[in-house]
């Protein structure tokens, strides 16, 4: 037996093991994190490949999420502008409505059931006929007749047919 090895302390192999053990345990922890639910890999290059693959996936997902976030922010800005336009339009419509209601209240409205008089025609002394106004249609007068005069059930007895 070598007295020198005993007196000097741990050998270089045990020193290397004590140095490499934390990194190996870190690789095992990384393997467990990357491959949850699967058996742990012990090969360091395979663990590093998996870590690189996961990192690239996460990077691409984060880029996609950033793009989606930017699009959503743009859409929010557009919707805010549209909302403000709709508010302004609502206010203009409200003021127009109030203005029209005010005009309607100030107009002189005849009472219900009041029928305006027919406009008087120009009478020339030589012509005794009323001028026809094309814009005025015939006014139905049957509604002003008494019900007994409107009854046509006995017309054939009272009046002979016109031949």
Tab-separated table of C-alpha atoms in Angstrom, residues 6-65:
chain	number	residue	atom	x	y	z
A	6	UNK	CA	-3.167	7.629	2.267
A	7	UNK	CA	-1.488	10.613	3.768
A	8	UNK	CA	-2.249	13.072	0.952
A	9	UNK	CA	-5.979	12.542	1.019
A	10	UNK	CA	-8.414	11.833	-1.820
A	11	UNK	CA	-7.127	10.672	-5.166
A	12	UNK	CA	-7.551	12.559	-8.416
A	13	UNK	CA	-10.343	10.216	-9.494
A	14	UNK	CA	-12.410	11.037	-6.461
A	15	UNK	CA	-11.681	14.718	-6.986
A	16	UNK	CA	-12.895	14.489	-10.585
A	17	UNK	CA	-16.002	12.637	-9.444
A	18	UNK	CA	-16.754	15.249	-6.832
A	19	UNK	CA	-16.350	18.006	-9.443
A	20	UNK	CA	-18.413	16.250	-12.139
A	21	UNK	CA	-21.172	15.031	-9.847
A	22	UNK	CA	-23.008	18.396	-9.584
A	23	UNK	CA	-22.975	18.860	-13.364
A	24	UNK	CA	-24.245	15.313	-13.862
A	25	UNK	CA	-27.036	15.898	-11.373
A	26	UNK	CA	-27.884	19.131	-13.194
A	27	UNK	CA	-28.079	17.262	-16.491
A	28	UNK	CA	-30.361	14.689	-14.882
A	29	UNK	CA	-32.553	17.494	-13.500
A	30	UNK	CA	-32.678	19.070	-16.963
A	31	UNK	CA	-33.635	15.722	-18.485
A	32	UNK	CA	-36.442	15.312	-15.954
A	33	UNK	CA	-37.747	18.824	-16.716
A	34	UNK	CA	-37.596	18.323	-20.497
A	35	UNK	CA	-39.087	14.860	-20.558
A	36	UNK	CA	-41.716	14.818	-17.836
A	37	UNK	CA	-43.386	11.441	-17.638
A	38	UNK	CA	-40.620	9.636	-19.566
A	39	UNK	CA	-37.549	7.887	-18.323
A	40	UNK	CA	-34.542	10.108	-17.716
A	41	UNK	CA	-31.771	10.171	-20.288
A	42	UNK	CA	-28.249	9.884	-19.000
A	43	UNK	CA	-26.392	10.855	-22.158
A	44	UNK	CA	-25.383	14.480	-21.989
A	45	UNK	CA	-25.517	15.148	-25.791
A	46	UNK	CA	-29.065	13.755	-25.998
A	47	UNK	CA	-30.142	15.936	-23.070
A	48	UNK	CA	-28.562	18.990	-24.708
A	49	UNK	CA	-30.289	18.200	-28.026
A	50	UNK	CA	-33.647	17.990	-26.253
A	51	UNK	CA	-32.955	21.268	-24.451
A	52	UNK	CA	-32.094	23.001	-27.735
A	53	UNK	CA	-35.238	21.607	-29.380
A	54	UNK	CA	-37.450	22.797	-26.517
A	55	UNK	CA	-35.802	26.228	-26.498
A	56	UNK	CA	-36.354	26.697	-30.254
A	57	UNK	CA	-39.998	25.656	-29.864
A	58	UNK	CA	-40.454	28.113	-27.018
A	59	UNK	CA	-38.762	30.859	-29.010
A	60	UNK	CA	-41.014	30.296	-32.036
A	61	UNK	CA	-44.095	30.215	-29.787
A	62	UNK	CA	-43.046	33.455	-28.118
A	63	UNK	CA	-42.595	35.119	-31.530
A	64	UNK	CA	-46.042	33.951	-32.598
A	65	UNK	CA	-47.532	35.242	-29.355
